[in-house]
CSV table of C-alpha atoms (C1' of nucleotides) in Angstrom, one decimal:
chain,number,residue,atom,x,y,z
A,1,MET,CA,-188.0,-108.0,233.8
A,2,SER,CA,-184.7,-110.0,234.3
A,3,GLU,CA,-185.5,-112.4,231.5
A,4,LYS,CA,-182.8,-112.2,229.2
A,5,ILE,CA,-183.2,-110.8,225.8
A,6,PRO,CA,-181.3,-111.1,222.3
A,7,GLU,CA,-179.1,-108.6,221.9
A,8,GLY,CA,-180.0,-105.8,219.7
A,9,TRP,CA,-183.5,-106.7,221.1
A,10,LYS,CA,-185.3,-104.0,223.1
A,11,ARG,CA,-188.5,-104.0,225.8
A,12,VAL,CA,-191.4,-101.8,224.3
A,13,LYS,CA,-195.0,-101.2,225.2
A,14,LEU,CA,-197.0,-102.4,223.0
A,15,GLY,CA,-198.7,-98.8,222.8
A,16,GLU,CA,-195.3,-97.4,221.5
A,17,VAL,CA,-195.5,-99.4,218.3
A,18,ILE,CA,-199.0,-99.9,217.1
A,19,GLU,CA,-202.0,-97.8,216.9
A,20,ILE,CA,-205.4,-99.0,218.2
A,21,ILE,CA,-208.7,-97.9,215.9
A,22,THR,CA,-211.8,-99.0,217.9
A,23,GLY,CA,-214.6,-100.7,216.4
A,24,GLY,CA,-218.4,-99.7,216.9
A,25,THR,CA,-222.0,-100.9,215.9
A,26,PRO,CA,-224.5,-99.1,214.1
A,27,LYS,CA,-227.7,-98.9,215.4
A,28,THR,CA,-229.9,-101.8,214.9
A,29,SER,CA,-233.1,-100.0,214.9
A,30,VAL,CA,-232.2,-98.2,212.1
A,31,PRO,CA,-232.8,-99.9,208.8
A,32,GLU,CA,-231.2,-97.6,206.3
A,33,TYR,CA,-227.8,-98.5,208.2
A,34,TRP,CA,-227.6,-102.4,207.3
A,35,ASN,CA,-227.4,-104.7,204.5
A,36,GLY,CA,-225.0,-102.6,202.4
A,37,ASP,CA,-222.2,-103.1,201.0
A,38,ILE,CA,-219.2,-102.6,203.8
A,39,PRO,CA,-218.8,-106.4,205.6
A,40,TRP,CA,-218.9,-105.5,209.4
A,41,LEU,CA,-217.0,-108.1,211.5
A,42,SER,CA,-217.9,-110.1,214.4
A,43,ILE,CA,-215.4,-112.2,216.3
A,44,THR,CA,-217.3,-115.5,214.6
A,45,ASP,CA,-216.0,-114.2,211.3
A,46,PHE,CA,-212.6,-114.6,211.7
A,47,ASN,CA,-212.4,-117.1,214.8
A,48,ASN,CA,-211.2,-119.7,212.6
A,49,GLY,CA,-207.3,-119.9,213.2
A,50,ARG,CA,-206.8,-118.3,209.8
A,51,LYS,CA,-204.2,-115.3,208.9
A,52,TYR,CA,-206.4,-113.8,206.3
A,53,CYS,CA,-210.7,-112.9,206.6
A,54,TYR,CA,-211.6,-111.5,203.2
A,55,ASN,CA,-215.5,-111.2,204.9
A,56,ALA,CA,-218.2,-111.1,207.5
A,57,GLU,CA,-221.1,-112.2,207.7
A,58,LYS,CA,-223.2,-109.0,208.2
A,59,LYS,CA,-223.0,-105.8,206.1
A,60,ILE,CA,-223.7,-102.1,206.7
A,61,THR,CA,-224.3,-99.3,204.7
A,62,GLU,CA,-222.3,-96.0,204.0
A,63,LYS,CA,-224.4,-94.1,206.0
A,64,GLY,CA,-224.5,-96.7,208.9
A,65,LEU,CA,-220.6,-96.3,208.9
A,66,LYS,CA,-220.7,-92.7,208.9
A,67,GLU,CA,-223.5,-92.1,211.6
A,68,SER,CA,-221.9,-94.7,214.2
A,69,THR,CA,-218.4,-94.9,216.0
A,70,THR,CA,-217.8,-97.9,213.9
A,71,ASN,CA,-214.4,-97.2,211.7
A,72,ILE,CA,-213.1,-98.9,208.3
A,73,LEU,CA,-210.1,-101.2,209.0
A,74,LYS,CA,-208.1,-100.9,205.7
A,75,LYS,CA,-206.7,-104.8,204.1
A,76,GLY,CA,-203.5,-105.4,205.8
A,77,GLN,CA,-204.4,-104.5,209.1
A,78,ILE,CA,-205.0,-106.3,211.9
A,79,ILE,CA,-208.2,-107.1,214.0
A,80,ILE,CA,-207.9,-108.8,217.7
A,81,SER,CA,-210.9,-109.7,219.9
A,82,ALA,CA,-210.9,-107.6,222.9
A,83,ARG,CA,-213.8,-109.2,224.7
A,84,GLY,CA,-215.2,-112.2,225.7
A,85,THR,CA,-213.0,-114.6,224.0
A,86,VAL,CA,-209.8,-112.3,224.0
A,87,GLY,CA,-207.2,-112.8,221.5
A,88,VAL,CA,-208.8,-114.3,218.5
A,89,ILE,CA,-206.9,-112.9,215.7
A,90,SER,CA,-206.7,-111.8,211.8
A,91,MET,CA,-205.1,-109.8,209.2
A,92,LEU,CA,-208.1,-108.4,206.8
A,93,GLY,CA,-207.7,-109.5,203.2
A,94,ARG,CA,-209.9,-106.2,202.2
A,95,ASP,CA,-211.1,-103.2,203.7
A,96,MET,CA,-214.2,-104.1,206.8
A,97,ALA,CA,-215.4,-102.0,209.3
A,98,PHE,CA,-216.1,-103.9,212.6
A,99,ASN,CA,-218.0,-104.3,216.1
A,100,GLN,CA,-216.8,-102.8,219.7
A,101,SER,CA,-215.5,-106.0,221.1
A,102,CYS,CA,-212.6,-106.0,218.9
A,103,TYR,CA,-209.7,-103.5,218.5
A,104,GLY,CA,-208.2,-102.8,214.8
A,105,ILE,CA,-204.1,-102.5,214.7
A,106,ASN,CA,-202.3,-100.9,213.0
A,107,ALA,CA,-198.4,-100.8,212.9
A,108,LYS,CA,-196.3,-97.2,213.5
A,109,ALA,CA,-194.6,-97.1,210.3
A,110,GLY,CA,-190.8,-96.9,210.6
A,111,LEU,CA,-190.7,-98.7,213.7
A,112,THR,CA,-192.3,-102.1,212.6
A,113,PHE,CA,-195.0,-103.5,210.1
A,114,ASN,CA,-198.0,-105.0,210.1
A,115,ASP,CA,-197.1,-108.7,209.0
A,116,PHE,CA,-194.8,-108.7,211.8
A,117,ILE,CA,-197.1,-107.3,214.3
A,118,TYR,CA,-199.5,-110.2,213.4
A,119,TYR,CA,-197.3,-112.7,214.6
A,120,LEU,CA,-196.1,-110.6,217.6
A,121,LEU,CA,-199.5,-110.2,218.7
A,122,LYS,CA,-199.9,-113.9,218.5
A,123,PHE,CA,-197.1,-114.7,220.3
A,124,ASN,CA,-198.3,-112.6,222.8
A,125,ILE,CA,-202.2,-114.1,223.2
A,126,PRO,CA,-201.0,-115.6,226.8
A,127,HIS,CA,-200.5,-112.2,228.0
A,128,PHE,CA,-203.6,-110.6,226.8
A,129,ILE,CA,-205.9,-113.4,227.9
A,130,SER,CA,-204.2,-112.9,231.5
A,131,ASN,CA,-204.7,-109.4,231.8
A,132,SER,CA,-208.0,-109.9,231.0
A,133,TYR,CA,-210.8,-109.2,233.5
A,134,GLY,CA,-214.6,-108.4,233.6
A,135,ALA,CA,-217.8,-109.9,235.6
A,136,VAL,CA,-219.6,-111.2,232.9
A,137,PHE,CA,-217.1,-111.6,230.1
A,138,ASP,CA,-212.9,-110.7,230.2
A,139,THR,CA,-212.3,-107.7,228.6
A,140,ILE,CA,-209.2,-106.7,228.1
A,141,THR,CA,-208.9,-102.5,227.8
A,142,LYS,CA,-207.2,-100.4,225.4
A,143,GLN,CA,-205.1,-99.0,227.9
A,144,THR,CA,-203.6,-102.6,229.7
A,145,PHE,CA,-203.2,-103.4,225.6
A,146,GLU,CA,-200.9,-100.7,225.3
A,147,GLN,CA,-199.1,-101.0,228.6
A,148,ILE,CA,-198.0,-104.8,227.9
A,149,ILE,CA,-194.6,-105.0,227.4
A,150,ILE,CA,-193.4,-106.7,224.1
A,151,LYS,CA,-189.7,-107.7,223.0
A,152,LEU,CA,-189.1,-106.2,219.7
A,153,PRO,CA,-186.2,-107.3,217.2
A,154,PRO,CA,-184.4,-105.0,215.2
A,155,LEU,CA,-186.3,-104.4,212.0
A,156,PRO,CA,-184.4,-106.3,209.8
A,157,GLU,CA,-184.6,-109.2,211.8
A,158,GLN,CA,-188.5,-108.7,212.3
A,159,LYS,CA,-188.4,-108.8,208.3
A,160,ALA,CA,-186.8,-112.0,208.2
A,161,ILE,CA,-189.3,-113.5,211.1
A,162,ALA,CA,-192.3,-112.3,209.7
A,163,SER,CA,-190.9,-113.7,205.8
A,164,VAL,CA,-190.5,-116.8,207.2
A,165,LEU,CA,-194.5,-117.6,208.9
A,166,SER,CA,-195.7,-115.5,206.0
A,167,SER,CA,-194.5,-118.0,203.4
A,168,LEU,CA,-196.4,-120.6,205.4
A,169,ASP,CA,-199.8,-118.9,206.2
A,170,ASP,CA,-199.8,-117.5,202.4
A,171,LYS,CA,-199.2,-121.5,201.3
A,172,ILE,CA,-201.9,-122.4,203.9
A,173,ASP,CA,-204.0,-119.7,202.8
A,174,LEU,CA,-203.9,-120.8,199.1
A,175,LEU,CA,-204.8,-124.5,199.9
A,176,HIS,CA,-207.6,-123.0,201.8
A,177,ARG,CA,-208.9,-121.3,198.5
A,178,GLN,CA,-208.1,-124.2,196.3
A,179,ASN,CA,-210.4,-126.1,198.1
A,180,GLN,CA,-212.7,-123.5,198.4
A,181,THR,CA,-212.4,-123.5,194.8
A,182,LEU,CA,-212.9,-127.1,194.4
A,183,GLU,CA,-215.9,-127.5,196.4
A,184,LYS,CA,-217.6,-124.8,194.3
A,185,MET,CA,-216.9,-126.9,191.5
A,186,ALA,CA,-218.2,-130.1,193.0
A,187,GLU,CA,-221.2,-128.1,193.5
A,188,THR,CA,-221.6,-126.7,190.2
A,189,LEU,CA,-221.5,-129.9,188.9
A,190,PHE,CA,-223.9,-131.3,191.4
A,191,ARG,CA,-226.4,-129.0,190.3
A,192,LYS,CA,-226.0,-129.4,186.9
A,193,TRP,CA,-226.4,-133.4,186.6
A,194,PHE,CA,-229.0,-133.7,189.5
A,195,ILE,CA,-230.9,-130.8,189.8
A,196,GLU,CA,-231.1,-129.1,186.6
A,197,ASP,CA,-230.9,-132.2,184.6
A,198,ALA,CA,-232.7,-134.4,186.8
A,199,LYS,CA,-234.3,-137.3,184.8
A,200,ASP,CA,-237.8,-137.7,185.2
A,201,ASP,CA,-237.7,-141.6,185.9
A,202,TRP,CA,-235.5,-140.9,188.9
A,203,GLU,CA,-237.4,-142.0,191.7
A,204,GLU,CA,-237.8,-140.1,195.2
A,205,VAL,CA,-235.9,-142.0,197.8
A,206,SER,CA,-235.3,-141.4,201.6
A,207,LEU,CA,-231.9,-140.0,202.9
A,208,GLY,CA,-232.2,-141.8,206.2
A,209,ASN,CA,-233.3,-145.1,204.7
A,210,SER,CA,-232.9,-146.2,201.1
A,211,GLU,CA,-229.6,-148.1,198.7
A,212,LEU,CA,-228.0,-144.8,199.0
A,213,SER,CA,-227.5,-144.3,202.5
A,214,THR,CA,-228.8,-145.3,205.6
A,215,ILE,CA,-228.5,-143.8,209.4
A,216,ILE,CA,-225.8,-144.8,211.3
A,217,ASN,CA,-226.9,-146.0,215.3
A,218,SER,CA,-224.8,-144.6,217.9
A,219,GLY,CA,-222.1,-147.1,219.6
A,220,ILE,CA,-218.4,-147.6,219.4
A,221,ASP,CA,-216.3,-150.8,219.7
A,222,LYS,CA,-213.7,-151.3,222.4
A,223,PHE,CA,-210.1,-149.8,221.6
A,224,GLU,CA,-206.8,-149.6,223.0
A,225,GLY,CA,-204.9,-146.9,222.9
A,226,GLU,CA,-206.1,-143.5,222.3
A,227,LYS,CA,-208.2,-141.7,219.6
A,228,ILE,CA,-208.8,-138.5,219.1
A,229,TYR,CA,-212.4,-137.4,220.2
A,230,LEU,CA,-214.1,-134.4,217.8
A,231,ALA,CA,-217.2,-132.9,219.2
A,232,THR,CA,-219.4,-130.6,216.9
A,233,GLY,CA,-217.2,-127.6,218.5
A,234,ASP,CA,-213.6,-128.8,216.9
A,235,VAL,CA,-215.5,-128.8,213.5
A,236,GLN,CA,-215.6,-125.6,211.4
A,237,ASP,CA,-217.6,-126.0,208.0
A,238,THR,CA,-215.6,-128.9,206.7
A,239,ASN,CA,-212.5,-128.4,208.4
A,240,ILE,CA,-211.4,-130.6,211.7
A,241,THR,CA,-209.8,-127.5,213.9
A,242,GLY,CA,-209.8,-129.5,217.3
A,243,GLY,CA,-210.0,-132.5,219.1
A,244,ILE,CA,-209.1,-134.1,222.4
A,245,LYS,CA,-207.5,-137.6,222.9
A,246,ILE,CA,-209.2,-140.2,224.8
A,247,THR,CA,-208.9,-143.6,225.8
A,248,TYR,CA,-211.9,-146.0,225.4
A,249,GLU,CA,-212.1,-146.1,229.2
A,250,ASN,CA,-211.6,-142.3,229.7
A,251,ARG,CA,-214.0,-140.7,227.4
A,252,PRO,CA,-216.7,-138.3,227.0
A,253,SER,CA,-220.2,-139.5,227.3
A,254,ARG,CA,-221.0,-138.1,223.8
A,255,ALA,CA,-218.2,-139.8,222.6
A,256,ASN,CA,-219.7,-142.8,221.0
A,257,MET,CA,-220.2,-142.4,217.3
A,258,GLN,CA,-217.8,-144.6,215.1
A,259,PRO,CA,-216.4,-143.2,211.7
A,260,VAL,CA,-216.4,-145.8,209.0
A,261,LYS,CA,-215.2,-146.1,205.3
A,262,PHE,CA,-217.9,-144.6,202.9
A,263,SER,CA,-219.9,-142.3,205.4
A,264,VAL,CA,-221.0,-138.7,206.0
A,265,TRP,CA,-221.7,-136.6,209.0
A,266,PHE,CA,-223.4,-133.5,209.8
A,267,ALA,CA,-224.0,-131.3,213.5
A,268,LYS,CA,-227.5,-132.1,214.3
A,269,LYS,CA,-228.2,-128.7,216.0
A,270,GLY,CA,-230.4,-126.4,213.5
A,271,GLY,CA,-228.4,-123.6,211.8
A,272,VAL,CA,-225.0,-124.9,212.5
A,273,ARG,CA,-223.1,-126.2,209.4
A,274,LYS,CA,-220.3,-129.0,210.4
A,275,LEU,CA,-220.0,-131.3,208.0
A,276,LEU,CA,-217.6,-134.2,207.9
A,277,MET,CA,-216.6,-137.1,205.1
A,278,PHE,CA,-214.8,-140.5,205.3
A,279,ASP,CA,-213.9,-142.2,202.5
A,280,ASP,CA,-211.3,-144.8,201.2
A,281,TYR,CA,-208.9,-142.5,202.1
A,282,SER,CA,-209.6,-141.5,205.4
A,283,ASP,CA,-208.2,-142.2,208.6
A,284,ILE,CA,-211.5,-143.7,209.8
A,285,ASN,CA,-209.7,-145.4,213.1
A,286,LYS,CA,-208.1,-142.3,214.4
A,287,TYR,CA,-211.2,-140.6,215.2
A,288,ILE,CA,-214.4,-140.9,217.5
A,289,LEU,CA,-217.1,-138.7,217.0
A,290,SER,CA,-219.9,-136.9,219.1
A,291,THR,CA,-223.4,-137.9,219.4
A,292,GLY,CA,-224.3,-134.5,218.6
A,293,PHE,CA,-223.4,-135.6,214.8
A,294,SER,CA,-225.9,-137.8,212.7
A,295,GLY,CA,-223.8,-140.1,210.2
A,296,LEU,CA,-224.9,-141.3,206.9
A,297,LYS,CA,-223.5,-145.0,205.9
A,298,THR,CA,-222.8,-144.4,202.4
A,299,ASN,CA,-221.4,-146.9,199.5
A,300,GLU,CA,-218.8,-146.7,196.6
A,301,LEU,CA,-221.8,-145.8,194.3
A,302,SER,CA,-223.6,-143.0,196.4
A,303,HIS,CA,-220.8,-141.5,198.4
A,304,TYR,CA,-220.1,-138.7,196.3
A,305,TYR,CA,-223.4,-137.7,195.5
A,306,ILE,CA,-224.4,-138.1,199.0
A,307,TRP,CA,-221.8,-136.0,200.2
A,308,CYS,CA,-222.4,-133.4,197.9
A,309,PHE,CA,-225.8,-133.2,198.5
A,310,ILE,CA,-224.9,-132.7,202.1
A,311,LEU,CA,-222.7,-129.8,201.6
A,312,THR,CA,-225.7,-127.6,199.4
A,313,LYS,CA,-227.2,-124.8,201.3
A,314,GLU,CA,-230.5,-126.2,200.3
A,315,PHE,CA,-229.8,-129.4,202.5
A,316,GLN,CA,-229.0,-126.8,205.2
A,317,GLU,CA,-232.3,-125.5,204.9
A,318,ILE,CA,-234.2,-128.6,204.9
A,319,LYS,CA,-232.3,-130.1,207.8
A,320,ASP,CA,-233.3,-126.6,209.8
A,321,SER,CA,-236.9,-127.1,208.6
A,322,PHE,CA,-237.0,-130.5,209.6
A,323,VAL,CA,-235.6,-129.4,214.0
A,324,SER,CA,-237.3,-130.1,216.3
A,325,GLY,CA,-237.3,-129.8,220.3
A,326,SER,CA,-237.8,-126.4,222.2
A,327,VAL,CA,-234.5,-125.8,224.3
A,328,GLN,CA,-232.2,-127.9,222.0
A,329,PRO,CA,-233.4,-127.6,218.4
A,330,ASP,CA,-232.0,-130.7,217.2
A,331,ILE,CA,-232.8,-133.2,213.8
A,332,THR,CA,-234.2,-136.2,215.1
A,333,ASN,CA,-233.5,-139.7,213.2
A,334,GLU,CA,-237.1,-139.7,211.9
A,335,GLY,CA,-236.4,-136.2,210.1
A,336,ILE,CA,-233.6,-137.3,208.4
A,337,LYS,CA,-235.6,-140.2,207.0
A,338,GLN,CA,-238.3,-137.6,205.9
A,339,ILE,CA,-235.5,-136.1,203.7
A,340,THR,CA,-236.0,-137.3,200.2
A,341,ILE,CA,-233.2,-137.1,197.8
A,342,LEU,CA,-233.2,-138.4,194.1
A,343,ARG,CA,-231.7,-141.9,193.2
A,344,PRO,CA,-230.3,-141.3,190.1
A,345,ASP,CA,-229.2,-144.2,187.4
A,346,ASP,CA,-225.9,-146.2,188.0
A,347,GLN,CA,-224.4,-145.1,185.2
A,348,THR,CA,-224.9,-141.4,186.4
A,349,LEU,CA,-223.6,-141.7,189.7
A,350,ILE,CA,-220.4,-144.0,188.2
A,351,ASN,CA,-219.7,-140.8,186.0
A,352,PHE,CA,-219.8,-138.5,188.5
A,353,ASN,CA,-217.6,-140.7,191.2
A,354,LYS,CA,-214.9,-140.8,188.2
A,355,ILE,CA,-214.7,-136.7,188.7
A,356,MET,CA,-215.6,-136.6,192.2
A,357,LYS,CA,-213.2,-139.0,193.8
A,358,PRO,CA,-210.2,-137.6,192.5
A,359,LEU,CA,-211.4,-134.1,193.3
A,360,PHE,CA,-212.3,-134.8,196.9
A,361,TYR,CA,-209.2,-136.5,197.2
A,362,LYS,CA,-206.8,-133.6,196.5
A,363,CYS,CA,-209.3,-131.5,198.9
A,364,GLN,CA,-208.3,-134.2,201.2
A,365,GLN,CA,-204.3,-133.6,200.4
A,366,ASN,CA,-204.7,-130.1,200.8
A,367,LYS,CA,-206.2,-130.1,204.4
A,368,LEU,CA,-203.5,-132.8,205.6
A,369,GLN,CA,-200.8,-130.4,204.0
A,370,ILE,CA,-202.7,-127.5,205.8
A,371,ARG,CA,-202.1,-129.2,208.9
A,372,THR,CA,-198.7,-129.9,208.7
A,373,LEU,CA,-197.7,-126.4,207.7
A,374,GLU,CA,-199.9,-125.0,210.7
A,375,ASN,CA,-198.2,-127.2,213.0
A,376,LEU,CA,-194.4,-126.3,211.5
A,377,ARG,CA,-195.8,-122.3,211.7
A,378,ASP,CA,-196.9,-123.3,215.4
A,379,THR,CA,-193.6,-124.7,216.6
A,380,LEU,CA,-191.3,-122.1,214.9
A,381,LEU,CA,-193.6,-119.3,216.0
A,382,PRO,CA,-192.6,-119.1,219.8
A,383,LYS,CA,-189.3,-119.7,218.8
A,384,LEU,CA,-188.8,-117.1,216.6
A,385,MET,CA,-190.5,-114.6,218.8
A,386,SER,CA,-188.5,-115.3,222.0
A,387,GLY,CA,-185.0,-115.3,220.0
A,388,GLU,CA,-184.4,-119.1,220.6
A,389,VAL,CA,-184.2,-119.4,217.0
A,390,ARG,CA,-182.6,-117.0,215.1
A,391,VAL,CA,-183.2,-116.2,211.3
A,392,LYS,CA,-180.4,-114.9,209.1
A,393,CYS,CA,-180.9,-111.5,208.0
A,394,GLU,CA,-180.3,-110.1,204.5
A,395,VAL,CA,-177.7,-107.0,204.6
B,1,DC,C1',-220.6,-82.0,226.1
B,2,DA,C1',-218.6,-85.9,223.6
B,3,DG,C1',-215.9,-89.4,223.2
B,4,DT,C1',-214.0,-93.6,225.8
B,5,DA,C1',-214.4,-97.3,229.4
B,6,DC,C1',-216.7,-100.2,231.8
B,7,DT,C1',-221.1,-103.0,233.2
B,8,DC,C1',-225.8,-105.3,232.5
B,9,DT,C1',-229.1,-107.8,229.8
B,10,DG,C1',-230.5,-111.8,227.1
B,11,DC,C1',-229.8,-115.4,223.7
B,12,DG,C1',-227.7,-119.0,221.8
B,13,DA,C1',-224.3,-123.4,221.8
B,14,DA,C1',-222.7,-127.0,223.7
B,15,DA,C1',-222.1,-129.9,227.2
B,16,DT,C1',-224.1,-132.8,230.6
B,17,DG,C1',-227.9,-134.8,233.1
B,18,DA,C1',-232.9,-137.2,232.9
B,19,DT,C1',-236.2,-139.8,231.3
B,20,DT,C1',-238.8,-142.7,228.0
C,1,DA,C1',-230.5,-145.8,222.7
C,2,DA,C1',-232.6,-141.8,221.1
C,3,DT,C1',-234.7,-137.8,222.7
C,4,DC,C1',-235.3,-134.1,225.7
C,5,DA,C1',-234.3,-131.1,229.6
C,6,DT,C1',-231.4,-128.6,232.3
C,7,DT,C1',-227.0,-126.0,233.2
C,8,DT,C1',-223.0,-123.4,231.8
C,9,DC,C1',-220.4,-120.3,229.6
C,10,DG,C1',-219.2,-117.6,225.5
C,11,DC,C1',-220.6,-113.5,222.8
C,12,DA,C1',-223.6,-109.5,221.0
C,13,DG,C1',-225.6,-105.3,221.8
C,14,DA,C1',-227.3,-101.8,224.7
C,15,DG,C1',-226.8,-99.0,228.7
C,16,DT,C1',-224.6,-96.3,232.0
C,17,DA,C1',-220.7,-94.2,234.0
C,18,DC,C1',-216.4,-91.8,233.5
C,19,DT,C1',-212.9,-88.3,231.9
C,20,DG,C1',-211.2,-84.1,230.2
DNA sequence: CAGTACTCTGCGAAATGATT
DNA sequence: AATCATTTCGCAGAGTACTG
């Protein structure tokens, strides 16, 4: 405790400035507790690195909430995982319930506020991880959590710090939501043109083997220097969220797929939705993909049509129905060839591209901007929280 | 006894290894 | 090269022990 802290800052225990709300699970054996209107958060619902969390996969009923130990966490309060992968954190975009592997956090008024606490906790995640233990999976107990000592700036400086970081996160959130809207628009148009208004004379062709798309085989060319290896775990939905640097000589055995211009990729594993697309705006030379992905080579005419198809729920369902293998349920190349898709006329595809190309270009630009803003935020966060960089406070 | 903290069990995701 | 099998480890949920 000899480390110096900035003047005016205080060392306090986390428990002094926050209140911890515990979660719980309604009995799974009681059907009337489930499928209600109240989103019920699990770690997987917010383990995406984003600040705000708006929904949960599972939902419980009023009754389920009342008759279990589950509490409601309010919009603007914070959730942090305390078991398993400790330290996954998010701020609630609406009221939700949550399970017992997480703690709900609410700032004590007058001392601090949730927006600042969110960043403070994020900064202290290594602390939480090192204070976790357990035979089967790591756990940080409520007590340990409360005892962790943090460095707390005076309230005006807290406000200034939170304001800087929030402005970045709010912009990131806006871009994410804009992309969701763009993808939704693309899907709507795809459905209208190629499902509802499909022409009778459009033939059914194989997704894996037609003039629209063909399966990409594994194998990469020798390359100099470093590239980024993307395993399926490095992709969430349609976003790249991870990746490691590799060289040709020193790379995992599965780093054996080469993205090419006009290609569409999806995780082979059943039930998993991880999708990537490379068009003429993409930096194909930067990445090597895992053989956990299947790739389709598309072309200038078919690219956005195939991509929009891959994005649909229906493709996910069809893919899952073709999955084989008892232990590792993957779709095989044979399966991909058996999936059929309509072959629209060229003019319809050309018209579709005219709309989709700028739309997905915007989407991609947004993703780039998101990564830039995230980098900036991640660089600033530790500097601001340690007091290494100070922000001017409004008086 | 009730609420909470910790432990146990089983399943699934993903990496690695083996076989065709 | 492609597919199938095994291993490792993360995670959810249930079970149980502890505490006041």
